Short mmCIF file of C-alpha atoms in Angstrom, two decimals:
data_model
loop_
_atom_site.label_atom_id
_atom_site.label_comp_id
_atom_site.label_asym_id
_atom_site.label_seq_id
_atom_site.Cartn_x
_atom_site.Cartn_y
_atom_site.Cartn_z
CA MET T 1471 -253.39 31.60 -2.84
CA ASN T 1472 -252.53 29.82 0.62
CA ARG T 1473 -249.76 32.12 0.81
CA LYS T 1474 -251.78 35.29 0.30
CA LYS T 1475 -254.35 33.86 3.04
CA THR T 1476 -251.45 33.26 5.59
CA GLY T 1477 -250.05 36.85 4.77
CA VAL T 1478 -253.40 38.22 5.52
CA ARG T 1479 -254.05 36.30 8.65
CA ALA T 1480 -250.43 37.47 9.83
CA LYS T 1481 -251.28 40.84 9.25
CA ASP T 1482 -254.59 40.72 10.96
CA ALA T 1483 -252.82 39.04 13.94
CA ALA T 1484 -250.21 41.72 14.06
CA LEU T 1485 -253.05 44.42 14.04
CA ARG T 1486 -254.99 42.69 16.82
CA TYR T 1487 -251.67 42.27 18.90
CA GLN T 1488 -250.93 45.96 18.57
CA ALA T 1489 -254.61 47.16 19.47
CA GLY T 1490 -254.38 44.58 22.40
CA PHE T 1491 -250.85 46.11 23.47
CA GLU T 1492 -252.25 49.60 23.14
CA ARG T 1493 -255.33 48.90 25.20
CA GLY T 1494 -253.19 47.00 27.81
CA TYR T 1495 -250.63 50.00 27.86
CA GLU T 1496 -253.46 52.57 28.35
CA GLN T 1497 -255.06 50.48 31.09
CA GLY T 1498 -251.68 49.92 32.93
CA LEU T 1499 -251.06 53.54 32.58
CA ALA T 1500 -254.50 54.50 34.06
CA GLN T 1501 -253.90 51.84 37.09
CA GLY T 1502 -250.44 53.24 37.49
CA ARG T 1503 -251.74 56.76 37.72
CA GLU T 1504 -254.52 55.67 40.27
CA ALA T 1505 -252.05 53.66 42.42
CA PHE T 1506 -249.50 56.25 42.52
CA GLY T 1507 -250.63 57.98 45.47
CA ARG T 1508 -251.48 55.05 47.65
CA PRO T 1509 -249.51 54.01 50.30
CA PHE T 1510 -247.48 50.66 50.47
CA HIS T 1511 -248.17 48.45 53.58
CA GLY T 1512 -244.85 47.21 53.56
CA THR T 1513 -240.95 48.25 53.70
CA SER T 1514 -239.35 50.35 51.00
CA ILE T 1515 -235.71 49.48 50.91
CA VAL T 1516 -233.90 52.59 49.24
CA ILE T 1517 -230.28 51.71 47.96
CA PRO T 1518 -228.13 54.71 46.50
CA SER T 1519 -225.30 53.18 44.11
CA TYR T 1520 -222.57 54.42 42.13
CA ASN T 1521 -220.47 52.20 40.02
CA GLN T 1522 -220.54 49.09 41.94
CA LEU T 1523 -222.81 46.95 39.88
CA ASP T 1524 -221.28 43.48 41.25
CA TYR T 1525 -221.96 44.73 44.79
CA LEU T 1526 -225.45 45.97 43.99
CA SER T 1527 -226.78 42.72 42.13
CA ARG T 1528 -225.45 40.70 45.12
CA CYS T 1529 -227.30 42.99 47.53
CA ILE T 1530 -230.67 42.73 45.45
CA ASP T 1531 -230.32 39.03 45.30
CA SER T 1532 -229.81 38.71 48.98
CA ILE T 1533 -232.76 40.93 49.47
CA GLU T 1534 -235.17 38.63 47.48
CA THR T 1535 -233.55 35.44 49.02
CA HIS T 1536 -234.04 36.67 52.58
CA THR T 1537 -236.78 38.91 53.01
CA ALA T 1538 -239.92 37.63 54.19
CA GLU T 1539 -242.04 40.89 54.73
CA PRO T 1540 -243.78 42.96 51.85
CA TYR T 1541 -241.02 45.09 50.44
CA GLU T 1542 -240.17 47.41 47.62
CA ILE T 1543 -236.43 47.96 46.36
CA ILE T 1544 -235.69 51.50 45.05
CA VAL T 1545 -232.38 51.93 43.70
CA VAL T 1546 -231.03 55.43 42.94
CA ASP T 1547 -228.23 55.46 40.46
CA ASN T 1548 -225.82 58.46 40.74
CA GLY T 1549 -224.81 58.64 37.13
CA SER T 1550 -222.95 55.31 37.04
CA THR T 1551 -221.05 54.26 34.00
CA ASP T 1552 -220.65 50.68 34.48
CA GLY T 1553 -223.72 49.19 33.11
CA THR T 1554 -225.81 49.55 36.22
CA GLU T 1555 -228.53 51.13 34.24
CA ALA T 1556 -228.66 48.34 31.97
CA TYR T 1557 -228.92 45.87 34.93
CA LEU T 1558 -231.78 47.98 36.40
CA ASN T 1559 -233.72 47.91 33.21
CA ARG T 1560 -233.30 44.34 33.27
CA LYS T 1561 -234.95 44.27 36.94
CA ALA T 1562 -237.93 46.48 35.68
CA GLY T 1563 -241.01 45.32 37.46
CA ARG T 1564 -239.21 43.78 40.34
CA LEU T 1565 -237.79 47.04 41.39
CA ARG T 1566 -237.81 50.92 40.89
CA TYR T 1567 -235.34 52.96 40.11
CA LYS T 1568 -234.35 56.52 39.04
CA ARG T 1569 -231.01 57.43 37.50
CA LEU T 1570 -229.38 60.97 38.30
CA GLU T 1571 -227.25 62.42 35.64
CA THR T 1572 -224.50 63.44 38.18
CA ASN T 1573 -223.30 61.95 41.35
CA ARG T 1574 -225.04 63.66 43.97
CA GLY T 1575 -223.19 61.62 46.79
CA PHE T 1576 -224.91 59.64 49.40
CA ALA T 1577 -227.02 62.00 50.80
CA GLY T 1578 -228.48 63.10 47.32
CA GLY T 1579 -229.11 59.61 46.35
CA VAL T 1580 -230.95 58.76 49.53
CA ASN T 1581 -232.97 61.67 49.56
CA GLN T 1582 -234.13 60.87 45.90
CA GLY T 1583 -235.10 57.48 47.15
CA LEU T 1584 -236.90 58.99 50.30
CA MET T 1585 -238.95 60.91 47.86
CA MET T 1586 -239.98 57.88 45.84
CA ALA T 1587 -240.74 55.60 49.00
CA LYS T 1588 -244.06 54.42 49.49
CA GLY T 1589 -243.95 52.13 52.26
CA ASP T 1590 -245.21 52.47 55.88
CA THR T 1591 -241.39 51.72 57.03
CA ILE T 1592 -238.41 52.58 55.06
CA VAL T 1593 -234.69 51.11 55.15
CA ILE T 1594 -231.76 52.91 53.92
CA LEU T 1595 -229.47 50.44 52.72
CA ASN T 1596 -225.69 50.40 51.44
CA ASN T 1597 -224.99 48.70 48.17
CA ASP T 1598 -222.10 46.89 49.56
CA THR T 1599 -224.29 45.06 52.03
CA LEU T 1600 -225.68 41.50 52.24
CA VAL T 1601 -228.89 40.95 54.11
CA THR T 1602 -229.30 37.58 55.92
CA GLY T 1603 -232.27 35.66 57.30
CA GLY T 1604 -234.84 37.53 59.55
CA TRP T 1605 -232.80 40.80 59.08
CA LEU T 1606 -235.91 42.94 58.38
CA THR T 1607 -238.19 40.81 60.66
CA HIS T 1608 -236.04 41.24 63.79
CA MET T 1609 -235.54 45.10 62.95
CA LEU T 1610 -239.37 45.50 62.52
CA ARG T 1611 -240.17 44.02 65.69
CA CYS T 1612 -237.91 46.15 67.41
CA LEU T 1613 -239.02 49.38 65.88
CA GLU T 1614 -242.55 48.29 66.82
CA SER T 1615 -241.99 47.70 70.28
CA ASP T 1616 -242.00 51.29 71.27
CA PRO T 1617 -243.47 54.21 69.31
CA ARG T 1618 -240.40 56.45 70.80
CA ILE T 1619 -238.12 54.47 68.89
CA GLY T 1620 -236.98 56.64 65.67
CA ALA T 1621 -234.66 54.58 64.04
CA VAL T 1622 -233.29 50.94 64.30
CA GLY T 1623 -229.95 49.54 62.91
CA PRO T 1624 -228.43 45.99 62.68
CA VAL T 1625 -225.16 44.64 63.81
CA THR T 1626 -222.48 43.96 61.49
CA ASN T 1627 -218.72 42.70 60.95
CA TYR T 1628 -217.35 46.01 59.47
CA ILE T 1629 -218.37 49.47 60.85
CA SER T 1630 -217.26 52.25 63.15
CA GLY T 1631 -218.90 52.49 66.59
CA GLU T 1632 -221.04 49.83 68.64
CA GLN T 1633 -222.71 48.14 65.74
CA GLN T 1634 -219.57 46.09 64.87
CA ILE T 1635 -219.22 42.47 66.38
CA PRO T 1636 -216.49 40.06 66.45
CA VAL T 1637 -217.28 37.33 63.71
CA PRO T 1638 -215.57 34.06 63.11
CA TYR T 1639 -215.84 33.88 59.56
CA ASN T 1640 -213.10 34.74 56.90
CA ASP T 1641 -215.05 35.00 53.59
CA VAL T 1642 -218.64 35.40 52.42
CA GLU T 1643 -219.36 31.65 52.18
CA GLN T 1644 -218.76 30.86 55.78
CA MET T 1645 -220.77 34.26 56.68
CA TRP T 1646 -224.20 32.46 55.73
CA GLU T 1647 -223.57 29.48 58.29
CA PHE T 1648 -222.75 32.20 60.88
CA ALA T 1649 -225.54 34.38 60.06
CA ALA T 1650 -228.10 31.45 60.28
CA ALA T 1651 -226.99 30.42 63.68
CA PHE T 1652 -226.65 33.91 64.82
CA CYS T 1653 -230.04 35.68 63.82
CA ARG T 1654 -232.49 34.39 66.22
CA PRO T 1655 -235.12 36.50 67.70
CA ASP T 1656 -233.91 38.03 70.95
CA ALA T 1657 -234.93 41.18 72.45
CA SER T 1658 -232.46 41.23 75.15
CA LYS T 1659 -229.85 41.98 72.46
CA TRP T 1660 -231.64 45.26 71.86
CA ARG T 1661 -229.98 48.25 73.24
CA GLN T 1662 -230.34 52.09 72.90
CA THR T 1663 -227.60 53.97 71.42
CA ASP T 1664 -226.38 57.61 70.38
CA ARG T 1665 -225.42 56.78 66.93
CA ILE T 1666 -226.43 54.45 64.28
CA VAL T 1667 -224.34 54.37 61.22
CA GLY T 1668 -226.40 54.82 57.96
CA PHE T 1669 -225.18 51.68 55.97
CA CYS T 1670 -228.66 50.25 57.27
CA VAL T 1671 -231.27 51.95 59.02
CA LEU T 1672 -235.05 51.33 59.52
CA PHE T 1673 -237.52 53.78 60.34
CA ARG T 1674 -241.38 54.69 60.10
CA LYS T 1675 -241.90 56.80 57.28
CA GLU T 1676 -243.58 59.70 59.33
CA LEU T 1677 -240.29 60.14 60.80
CA LEU T 1678 -239.23 62.34 57.68
CA GLU T 1679 -242.23 64.75 58.74
CA ARG T 1680 -240.34 65.40 61.93
CA VAL T 1681 -236.85 65.00 60.68
CA GLY T 1682 -236.77 65.96 56.92
CA TYR T 1683 -234.11 64.81 54.36
CA PHE T 1684 -230.33 64.34 54.67
CA ASP T 1685 -228.30 67.56 54.33
CA GLU T 1686 -226.62 67.77 50.80
CA GLY T 1687 -224.03 69.95 52.07
CA PHE T 1688 -222.17 66.96 52.93
CA ARG T 1689 -219.78 65.62 49.93
CA VAL T 1690 -219.78 62.20 48.53
CA GLY T 1691 -220.47 60.31 51.88
CA ASN T 1692 -219.72 60.17 55.68
CA TYR T 1693 -221.13 62.44 58.34
CA GLU T 1694 -224.38 63.04 56.67
CA ASP T 1695 -225.73 60.01 58.68
CA ASP T 1696 -224.42 61.59 62.03
CA ASP T 1697 -226.13 64.64 61.21
CA TRP T 1698 -229.43 63.01 60.47
CA MET T 1699 -229.25 60.85 63.76
CA ILE T 1700 -228.47 64.28 65.99
CA ARG T 1701 -231.94 65.48 64.45
CA ILE T 1702 -233.80 62.65 65.41
CA ARG T 1703 -232.30 62.62 68.94
CA LEU T 1704 -233.17 66.26 69.33
CA CYS T 1705 -236.87 65.30 68.44
CA GLY T 1706 -236.96 63.19 71.75
CA LEU T 1707 -236.77 60.01 69.73
CA LYS T 1708 -234.20 56.88 70.42
CA LEU T 1709 -232.09 55.02 68.38
CA VAL T 1710 -231.90 51.40 69.00
CA ILE T 1711 -229.21 48.76 67.81
CA ALA T 1712 -231.18 45.45 67.00
CA GLY T 1713 -228.41 43.00 68.11
CA ASP T 1714 -230.42 39.99 66.64
CA ALA T 1715 -230.26 41.17 63.12
CA PHE T 1716 -227.07 40.83 61.29
CA ILE T 1717 -225.94 42.17 57.94
CA HIS T 1718 -222.72 41.60 56.41
CA HIS T 1719 -221.10 45.03 55.04
CA PHE T 1720 -217.97 44.95 52.89
CA GLY T 1721 -217.13 48.23 53.91
CA SER T 1722 -216.97 51.82 52.23
CA VAL T 1723 -216.44 50.30 48.90
CA SER T 1724 -217.38 53.65 47.05
CA MET T 1725 -215.20 55.87 49.37
CA LYS T 1726 -212.30 53.30 48.85
CA ASN T 1727 -212.41 54.06 45.35
CA LEU T 1728 -212.00 57.63 45.72
CA GLY T 1729 -208.44 57.14 46.24
CA ARG T 1730 -206.55 58.06 49.51
CA GLU T 1731 -205.79 61.75 48.64
CA ARG T 1732 -209.48 62.38 47.36
CA PHE T 1733 -210.82 60.16 50.46
CA GLU T 1734 -208.94 62.46 52.85
CA THR T 1735 -209.99 65.81 51.22
CA VAL T 1736 -213.66 64.62 51.37
CA GLN T 1737 -213.56 63.14 54.90
CA GLY T 1738 -211.74 66.48 55.88
CA TYR T 1739 -214.39 68.69 54.41
CA ASN T 1740 -217.28 66.75 55.91
CA GLU T 1741 -215.77 66.66 59.21
CA ARG T 1742 -215.45 70.46 59.32
CA TYR T 1743 -218.69 71.16 57.90
CA TYR T 1744 -220.45 68.71 60.61
CA ALA T 1745 -218.34 70.59 63.55
CA GLU T 1746 -219.43 74.01 62.11
CA LYS T 1747 -222.58 73.22 61.74
CA TRP T 1748 -223.26 71.73 65.31
CA GLY T 1749 -220.44 72.73 67.59
CA ASN T 1750 -221.26 70.17 70.52
CA PRO T 1751 -224.39 68.34 69.07
CA HIS T 1752 -224.70 66.14 72.04
CA ALA T 1753 -224.87 69.04 74.49
CA TRP T 1754 -227.84 70.42 72.15
CA VAL T 1755 -229.59 66.95 72.35
CA GLU T 1756 -229.29 67.11 76.28
CA GLU T 1757 -230.28 70.64 76.38
CA ALA T 1758 -233.59 69.96 74.27
CA ARG T 1759 -234.32 66.76 76.41
CA GLN T 1760 -234.03 69.03 79.46
CA LEU T 1761 -236.36 71.70 78.19
CA GLY T 1762 -239.40 69.81 77.24
CA TYR T 1763 -241.21 67.08 75.25
CA ARG T 1764 -242.03 64.97 78.32
CA GLY T 1765 -244.74 62.25 78.65
CA ALA T 1766 -246.41 61.26 81.80
CA ASP T 1767 -243.91 58.53 82.33
CA GLY T 1768 -241.06 61.16 82.15
CA GLU T 1769 -239.75 60.04 78.82
CA ALA T 1770 -239.00 62.08 76.17
CA GLU T 1771 -241.88 62.96 73.56
CA PRO T 1772 -241.60 63.61 69.85
CA CYS T 1773 -241.50 67.08 68.80
CA GLY T 1774 -244.34 68.23 66.57
CA SER T 1775 -242.60 69.43 63.18
CA PRO T 1776 -239.31 70.71 62.08
CA ALA T 1777 -240.45 74.47 62.92
CA ASP T 1778 -239.98 73.42 66.52
CA PHE T 1779 -236.12 73.92 65.93
CA PHE T 1780 -236.66 76.63 63.44
CA PRO T 1781 -236.45 80.31 64.27
CA THR T 1782 -239.20 82.84 64.03
CA GLN T 1783 -239.70 85.65 61.71
CA VAL T 1784 -238.04 84.53 58.88
CA LEU T 1785 -238.55 84.48 54.90
CA ILE T 1786 -238.71 80.86 53.53
CA ARG T 1787 -239.41 79.45 50.33
CA ASP T 1788 -239.51 76.04 48.50
CA GLN T 1789 -237.48 75.43 45.41
CA GLY T 1790 -240.51 76.20 43.13
CA GLY T 1791 -240.09 79.80 44.25
CA ARG T 1792 -243.34 79.87 46.60
CA GLN T 1793 -242.54 82.09 49.55
CA TYR T 1794 -243.71 82.02 53.09
CA VAL T 1795 -243.12 84.22 56.50
CA LEU T 1796 -242.49 81.61 59.11
CA CYS T 1797 -243.67 83.11 62.45
CA GLU T 1798 -244.41 81.43 65.72
CA GLY T 1799 -244.39 77.98 64.06
CA LYS T 1800 -246.86 78.98 61.36
CA LYS T 1801 -246.16 79.53 57.52
CA HIS T 1802 -248.03 82.82 56.00
CA PRO T 1803 -247.89 82.90 52.26
CA CYS T 1804 -246.53 85.98 50.38
CA ASN T 1805 -245.21 87.05 47.43
CA GLY T 1806 -242.19 89.36 46.22
CA MET T 1807 -241.22 89.62 49.78
CA GLU T 1808 -237.34 89.28 49.29
CA GLU T 1809 -237.32 92.54 47.14
CA LYS T 1810 -239.78 94.30 49.59
CA ALA T 1811 -238.19 93.73 52.68
CA GLY T 1812 -234.65 93.49 51.06
CA ILE T 1813 -233.84 90.23 52.70
CA ARG T 1814 -233.10 86.60 51.24
CA SER T 1815 -235.25 83.74 51.75
CA VAL T 1816 -233.93 80.40 53.05
CA VAL T 1817 -234.85 77.41 50.80
CA LEU T 1818 -236.74 74.50 52.73
CA SER T 1819 -237.77 71.32 51.05
CA ARG T 1820 -241.31 70.82 50.08
CA LEU T 1821 -241.71 68.01 52.72
CA ASP T 1822 -240.74 70.30 55.48
CA LEU T 1823 -243.05 73.02 54.25
CA ARG T 1824 -245.90 70.65 54.00
CA SER T 1825 -245.17 69.84 57.81
CA ILE T 1826 -245.24 73.27 59.14
CA PRO T 1827 -248.92 74.48 59.93
CA ALA T 1828 -250.59 77.19 57.74
CA ALA T 1829 -251.77 80.22 59.61
CA GLU T 1830 -255.58 80.36 60.09
CA ALA T 1831 -255.57 84.27 59.88
CA PRO T 1832 -254.24 86.04 56.64
CA MET T 1833 -251.52 88.57 57.46
CA GLY T 1834 -251.07 91.68 55.84
CA GLU T 1835 -248.12 93.00 53.82
CA GLN T 1836 -246.91 95.62 56.21
CA GLU T 1837 -247.44 93.25 59.31
CA MET T 1838 -245.03 90.82 57.43
CA LEU T 1839 -242.62 93.38 56.88
CA ALA T 1840 -242.80 94.45 60.46
CA LEU T 1841 -242.07 91.01 61.43
CA LEU T 1842 -239.07 90.48 59.21
CA ARG T 1843 -237.49 93.80 60.36
CA PRO T 1844 -237.91 94.02 64.13
CA ALA T 1845 -237.34 97.19 65.61
CA GLU T 1846 -233.86 98.26 66.88
CA GLY T 1847 -233.23 99.65 70.16
CA GLY T 1848 -234.99 97.12 72.44
CA LEU T 1849 -236.31 93.45 72.75
CA SER T 1850 -238.93 92.30 70.66
CA ASP T 1851 -240.23 88.99 69.18
CA GLY T 1852 -237.43 87.83 66.29
CA GLN T 1853 -234.50 90.10 67.68
CA ILE T 1854 -231.07 88.46 67.80
CA VAL T 1855 -229.48 88.80 71.40
CA SER T 1856 -225.94 88.02 72.92
CA CYS T 1857 -224.12 88.70 75.62
CA GLY T 1858 -220.84 88.35 74.10
CA ASP T 1859 -219.89 84.96 74.93
CA GLY T 1860 -220.11 83.39 71.53
CA THR T 1861 -223.55 82.10 71.74
CA VAL T 1862 -226.28 84.07 69.89
CA TYR T 1863 -229.91 83.74 70.70
CA GLN T 1864 -233.40 84.75 69.26
CA TRP T 1865 -235.88 86.69 71.40
CA ARG T 1866 -238.96 84.88 71.55
CA GLN T 1867 -242.10 85.81 73.96
CA GLY T 1868 -239.82 86.56 76.83
CA SER T 1869 -237.39 83.80 76.46
CA VAL T 1870 -234.09 83.24 74.42
CA ARG T 1871 -233.65 80.38 71.84
CA PRO T 1872 -229.90 79.84 71.51
CA PHE T 1873 -228.51 79.04 67.65
CA VAL T 1874 -226.39 75.84 68.11
CA SER T 1875 -223.63 77.53 65.85
CA ASP T 1876 -222.76 80.38 63.89
CA TYR T 1877 -223.57 78.50 60.81
CA ALA T 1878 -227.09 78.35 61.86
CA LEU T 1879 -227.42 81.83 62.17
CA LYS T 1880 -225.80 82.31 58.69
CA ARG T 1881 -228.15 79.66 57.07
CA TRP T 1882 -231.28 81.57 58.29
CA ASN T 1883 -229.73 84.72 56.93
CA LEU T 1884 -229.90 86.42 60.33
CA LYS T 1885 -226.38 87.19 60.57
CA GLU T 1886 -227.34 90.46 58.97
CA ARG T 1887 -229.68 91.53 61.73
CA ASN T 1888 -228.45 93.79 64.42
CA ILE T 1889 -227.73 92.41 67.78
CA VAL T 1890 -229.10 93.43 71.02
CA HIS T 1891 -226.49 93.12 73.66
CA LEU T 1892 -227.31 92.11 77.27
CA PRO T 1893 -225.15 91.94 80.33
CA PRO T 1894 -224.48 88.10 81.33
CA GLU T 1895 -226.17 88.26 84.64
CA LYS T 1896 -229.38 89.42 82.64
CA LEU T 1897 -229.22 86.98 80.10
CA ARG T 1898 -228.98 84.05 82.53
CA LEU T 1899 -232.36 84.85 84.37
CA ILE T 1900 -234.04 84.72 80.95
CA PRO T 1901 -235.85 81.49 80.35
CA ARG T 1902 -234.09 79.19 77.35
CA GLY T 1903 -236.16 77.85 74.65
CA LEU T 1904 -235.41 75.06 72.31
CA PRO T 1905 -232.26 75.47 70.29
CA ILE T 1906 -232.46 76.66 66.52
CA ILE T 1907 -230.55 74.56 64.17
CA ALA T 1908 -229.81 74.93 60.42
CA PRO T 1909 -231.75 73.45 57.87
CA PRO T 1910 -230.32 71.01 55.43
CA VAL T 1911 -228.80 72.20 52.17
CA LEU T 1912 -230.78 71.04 49.05
CA GLU T 1913 -228.94 70.26 45.77
CA ASN T 1914 -231.89 68.45 44.21
CA PRO T 1915 -234.28 70.63 42.99
CA VAL T 1916 -237.15 68.17 43.02
CA LEU T 1917 -237.20 67.94 46.88
#
């Protein structure tokens, strides 16, 4: 009799537990849906990772130990096979993560994380790093000191360029003592630079609206961060090294694991791709600086949207297939225009498309067709112009805008348009507008 009552009580308890679990699940789901779109007033730390579980776990431990400000951790696992997914499952609730089925490289992993980030500020962080006391505090203080700062990077023991500093330690245990003495708030150690390496970079979330995602045309890793920094500088924003923030970097762990031959192949491809995309990127930055976006104090002002560096009178679409005609920095919705105009559309991210203002007045189909196929035999808006010196321009409202490279001309599917040839002396007299850059290549269909 007692065993029977005990069994009934146990069954009742199990039913009550299950009912409570289901209520809690539904309430949690509802709260999650409600909170999904809310901004997070803190820093989103985005960590792309591939088959380096030991480094990743140590990196996350260092964040949890040495970060005083509100933060969230977002890990993008690029299809690891070393137990990373199980580790991230165990950390559920303390971080958010996304597992990609294939390795999309550094740019692809970063872009997935940027899309997930909710913070007012974002840090992109390599998994082979250890953050130290005050790292985020000092970097945030630097970023917030000037609205014209686009991105901030720390100093480190191992990196190419200006961010590497000499260090006295030989192992990680000695590093902590060095970092504790080194990382004192000191604005005199901040300095403007032309390049920040992507192993650790802090920026405001709104920067994405101006610059867009990383270019996934780069393979595995290297140069995609250089590409992104050029785009930041084109917008008239500064890059600053916070010399009072130190991060230990083990250094190119994922790239070294490729093996020498594979590494050299990837490195060579990315170097060529970068050169073909930009030509001389620093010259284009200087030209953009000279042309405009000047504040009352003479300093560069940020540009308004990516469309400032996009051409006019081109057909664009998102990865869902929605088409627009981009004209004079505004987007005009359209349908089936590829077939009607006989041209290919250019895929942009949904982020870029959202940042391009919609046209106030609707445009008719025939007007769109006329814009996408400028009349030959004269100068009209949208026409491609050259004097034969290797640089190609687009005519727009009495000025010419140079394409930064032949690659940029091809990426906008404008190579097929007829070129109006002008004498060099005439072209020199025409005012120049902002350069036209290539949009980033996107492999991730959700961007």
